[in-house]
PDB file of C-alpha atoms in Angstrom:
ATOM      1  CA  MET O   1     229.878 148.671 142.448  1.00 55.00           C
ATOM      2  CA  LYS O   2     232.098 149.025 145.463  1.00 74.00           C
ATOM      3  CA  VAL O   3     231.880 151.859 147.959  1.00 79.00           C
ATOM      4  CA  ALA O   4     235.407 153.004 147.067  1.00 71.00           C
ATOM      5  CA  SER O   5     234.394 153.265 143.399  1.00 69.00           C
ATOM      6  CA  VAL O   6     231.390 155.403 144.271  1.00 77.00           C
ATOM      7  CA  LEU O   7     233.512 157.652 146.476  1.00 80.00           C
ATOM      8  CA  LEU O   8     236.112 158.006 143.738  1.00 72.00           C
ATOM      9  CA  VAL O   9     233.463 158.989 141.189  1.00 74.00           C
ATOM     10  CA  LEU O  10     231.955 161.521 143.618  1.00 82.00           C
ATOM     11  CA  ALA O  11     235.400 162.957 144.315  1.00 80.00           C
ATOM     12  CA  MET O  12     235.968 163.213 140.565  1.00 77.00           C
ATOM     13  CA  PHE O  13     232.773 165.239 140.114  1.00 82.00           C
ATOM     14  CA  ILE O  14     233.690 167.542 143.010  1.00 86.00           C
ATOM     15  CA  LEU O  15     237.155 168.077 141.541  1.00 81.00           C
ATOM     16  CA  VAL O  16     235.684 168.806 138.099  1.00 81.00           C
ATOM     17  CA  PHE O  17     233.506 171.572 139.551  1.00 86.00           C
ATOM     18  CA  LYS O  18     236.484 172.899 141.546  1.00 86.00           C
ATOM     19  CA  MET O  19     238.592 172.805 138.382  1.00 84.00           C
ATOM     20  CA  TYR O  20     235.894 174.760 136.516  1.00 85.00           C
ATOM     21  CA  SER O  21     236.049 177.511 139.139  1.00 88.00           C
ATOM     22  CA  TRP O  22     239.873 177.574 138.880  1.00 85.00           C
ATOM     23  CA  VAL O  23     239.706 177.928 135.088  1.00 86.00           C
ATOM     24  CA  LYS O  24     237.078 180.629 135.415  1.00 89.00           C
ATOM     25  CA  SER O  25     239.199 182.574 137.931  1.00 88.00           C
ATOM     26  CA  GLY O  26     242.392 182.113 135.881  1.00 85.00           C
ATOM     27  CA  ARG O  27     244.249 179.966 138.418  1.00 84.00           C
ATOM     28  CA  MET O  28     244.421 177.076 135.911  1.00 81.00           C
ATOM     29  CA  SER O  29     244.707 177.114 132.138  1.00 84.00           C
ATOM     30  CA  PHE O  30     242.219 175.392 129.886  1.00 85.00           C
ATOM     31  CA  THR O  31     244.883 172.963 128.638  1.00 83.00           C
ATOM     32  CA  GLN O  32     245.794 171.944 132.183  1.00 83.00           C
ATOM     33  CA  SER O  33     242.129 171.432 133.008  1.00 83.00           C
ATOM     34  CA  ILE O  34     241.655 169.136 130.000  1.00 86.00           C
ATOM     35  CA  PHE O  35     244.668 167.070 131.066  1.00 83.00           C
ATOM     36  CA  TRP O  36     243.436 166.666 134.642  1.00 81.00           C
ATOM     37  CA  LEU O  37     239.883 166.000 133.444  1.00 82.00           C
ATOM     38  CA  PHE O  38     241.249 163.162 131.322  1.00 84.00           C
ATOM     39  CA  VAL O  39     243.216 161.757 134.280  1.00 81.00           C
ATOM     40  CA  TRP O  40     240.227 161.923 136.633  1.00 77.00           C
ATOM     41  CA  ALA O  41     237.835 160.506 134.041  1.00 79.00           C
ATOM     42  CA  SER O  42     240.142 157.562 133.376  1.00 81.00           C
ATOM     43  CA  MET O  43     240.473 156.917 137.112  1.00 76.00           C
ATOM     44  CA  GLY O  44     236.699 156.994 137.469  1.00 73.00           C
ATOM     45  CA  PHE O  45     236.216 154.760 134.448  1.00 80.00           C
ATOM     46  CA  PHE O  46     238.727 152.162 135.634  1.00 79.00           C
ATOM     47  CA  SER O  47     237.271 152.195 139.143  1.00 75.00           C
ATOM     48  CA  ILE O  48     233.779 151.493 137.780  1.00 77.00           C
ATOM     49  CA  TYR O  49     234.938 149.001 135.129  1.00 82.00           C
ATOM     50  CA  PRO O  50     238.095 147.291 136.450  1.00 81.00           C
ATOM     51  CA  GLN O  51     237.868 144.593 133.769  1.00 86.00           C
ATOM     52  CA  TYR O  52     239.060 147.152 131.206  1.00 86.00           C
ATOM     53  CA  ALA O  53     242.093 147.909 133.347  1.00 83.00           C
ATOM     54  CA  ASP O  54     242.760 144.152 133.421  1.00 84.00           C
ATOM     55  CA  LEU O  55     242.446 144.050 129.634  1.00 86.00           C
ATOM     56  CA  ILE O  56     245.045 146.815 129.241  1.00 84.00           C
ATOM     57  CA  MET O  57     247.282 145.064 131.766  1.00 84.00           C
ATOM     58  CA  ASN O  58     247.101 141.889 129.700  1.00 85.00           C
ATOM     59  CA  MET O  59     248.004 143.833 126.552  1.00 85.00           C
ATOM     60  CA  PHE O  60     251.236 144.962 128.263  1.00 80.00           C
ATOM     61  CA  SER O  61     251.817 141.560 129.896  1.00 82.00           C
ATOM     62  CA  MET O  62     251.476 142.870 133.425  1.00 80.00           C
ATOM     63  CA  LYS O  63     250.389 140.400 136.057  1.00 81.00           C
ATOM     64  CA  ARG O  64     249.510 142.712 138.938  1.00 81.00           C
ATOM     65  CA  ARG O  65     247.252 145.748 138.977  1.00 76.00           C
ATOM     66  CA  GLU O  66     249.600 147.567 141.376  1.00 76.00           C
ATOM     67  CA  PHE O  67     252.345 147.618 138.724  1.00 78.00           C
ATOM     68  CA  PHE O  68     249.875 148.969 136.197  1.00 78.00           C
ATOM     69  CA  ILE O  69     248.889 151.784 138.556  1.00 78.00           C
ATOM     70  CA  ILE O  70     252.516 152.613 139.378  1.00 80.00           C
ATOM     71  CA  PHE O  71     253.604 152.655 135.720  1.00 81.00           C
ATOM     72  CA  THR O  72     250.595 154.774 134.775  1.00 81.00           C
ATOM     73  CA  ALA O  73     251.349 157.228 137.590  1.00 82.00           C
ATOM     74  CA  LEU O  74     254.999 157.411 136.522  1.00 85.00           C
ATOM     75  CA  PHE O  75     253.933 158.096 132.953  1.00 85.00           C
ATOM     76  CA  VAL O  76     251.633 160.916 134.103  1.00 85.00           C
ATOM     77  CA  VAL O  77     254.417 162.421 136.238  1.00 86.00           C
ATOM     78  CA  TYR O  78     256.888 162.178 133.339  1.00 86.00           C
ATOM     79  CA  PHE O  79     254.372 163.845 131.017  1.00 85.00           C
ATOM     80  CA  LYS O  80     253.729 166.703 133.461  1.00 84.00           C
ATOM     81  CA  VAL O  81     257.455 167.260 134.101  1.00 87.00           C
ATOM     82  CA  PHE O  82     258.055 167.385 130.344  1.00 86.00           C
ATOM     83  CA  ASN O  83     255.249 169.940 129.928  1.00 81.00           C
ATOM     84  CA  VAL O  84     256.516 172.069 132.813  1.00 84.00           C
ATOM     85  CA  HIS O  85     260.019 172.004 131.321  1.00 84.00           C
ATOM     86  CA  GLY O  86     258.633 173.112 127.963  1.00 83.00           C
ATOM     87  CA  ASP O  87     256.663 175.909 129.625  1.00 83.00           C
ATOM     88  CA  GLN O  88     259.789 176.988 131.509  1.00 87.00           C
ATOM     89  CA  LEU O  89     261.782 177.192 128.265  1.00 87.00           C
ATOM     90  CA  ASP O  90     258.968 179.158 126.636  1.00 87.00           C
ATOM     91  CA  ASN O  91     258.820 181.546 129.596  1.00 89.00           C
ATOM     92  CA  SER O  92     262.609 181.993 129.472  1.00 90.00           C
ATOM     93  CA  ARG O  93     262.347 182.916 125.799  1.00 91.00           C
ATOM     94  CA  LYS O  94     259.555 185.393 126.529  1.00 92.00           C
ATOM     95  CA  ILE O  95     261.567 186.959 129.353  1.00 94.00           C
ATOM     96  CA  ARG O  96     264.574 187.303 127.050  1.00 93.00           C
ATOM     97  CA  ASP O  97     262.431 188.953 124.358  1.00 94.00           C
ATOM     98  CA  LEU O  98     260.873 191.320 126.893  1.00 94.00           C
ATOM     99  CA  TYR O  99     264.306 192.220 128.257  1.00 94.00           C
ATOM    100  CA  GLN O 100     265.548 193.016 124.759  1.00 94.00           C
ATOM    101  CA  ALA O 101     262.471 195.132 124.028  1.00 94.00           C
ATOM    102  CA  LEU O 102     262.890 196.957 127.333  1.00 94.00           C
ATOM    103  CA  SER O 103     266.550 197.636 126.527  1.00 93.00           C
ATOM    104  CA  ILE O 104     265.598 199.101 123.150  1.00 94.00           C
ATOM    105  CA  VAL O 105     262.915 201.301 124.707  1.00 93.00           C
ATOM    106  CA  SER O 106     265.344 202.434 127.416  1.00 92.00           C
ATOM    107  CA  PHE O 107     267.928 203.332 124.764  1.00 92.00           C
ATOM    108  CA  GLN O 108     265.328 205.258 122.778  1.00 92.00           C
ATOM    109  CA  LEU O 109     264.206 207.080 125.909  1.00 92.00           C
ATOM    110  CA  ASP O 110     267.788 208.068 126.739  1.00 90.00           C
ATOM    111  CA  THR O 111     268.253 209.307 123.176  1.00 91.00           C
ATOM    112  CA  LEU O 112     265.063 211.363 123.387  1.00 90.00           C
ATOM    113  CA  LYS O 113     266.161 212.851 126.712  1.00 90.00           C
ATOM    114  CA  LYS O 114     269.516 213.879 125.224  1.00 88.00           C
ATOM    115  CA  GLU O 115     267.794 215.406 122.198  1.00 87.00           C
ATOM    116  CA  ASN O 116     265.364 217.222 124.491  1.00 86.00           C
ATOM    117  CA  ASP O 117     268.261 218.603 126.560  1.00 84.00           C
ATOM    118  CA  ILE O 118     270.013 219.816 123.401  1.00 83.00           C
ATOM    119  CA  PHE O 119     266.781 221.424 122.180  1.00 83.00           C
ATOM    120  CA  LYS O 120     266.277 223.180 125.534  1.00 83.00           C
ATOM    121  CA  LYS O 121     269.863 224.504 125.479  1.00 82.00           C
ATOM    122  CA  GLN O 122     269.358 225.855 121.974  1.00 83.00           C
ATOM    123  CA  ASN O 123     266.104 227.572 122.959  1.00 80.00           C
ATOM    124  CA  ARG O 124     267.715 229.177 126.043  1.00 78.00           C
ATOM    125  CA  SER O 125     270.591 230.610 124.041  1.00 70.00           C
ATOM    126  CA  THR O 126     268.291 232.294 121.532  1.00 62.00           C
TER     127      THR O 126
END
């Protein structure tokens, strides 16, 4: 095993423990941690066993490992951008729903204030 492979595996273990602390503190969601754990585990696996990376490269008719790494990185980036876009749409929907609920509560509060003012006026006149 090469020195770079050992360092990559050690870095993966350090990042896993760091990720655990982020999940525990709420800075990272569990789903995000599973995704990054999968990415780091695959990097560690392919650094220890490069022959499996070569096997996958041959399945996709790639001749150079650099192209395989670049295409894999682009796929990961595309996947993350797609997930972030989906989360953004979901957050926009939640904000819209909260705004509507706040508008309804504000309207009800204004109505209650008007009714309270009318009730106070009636009590003063009697």
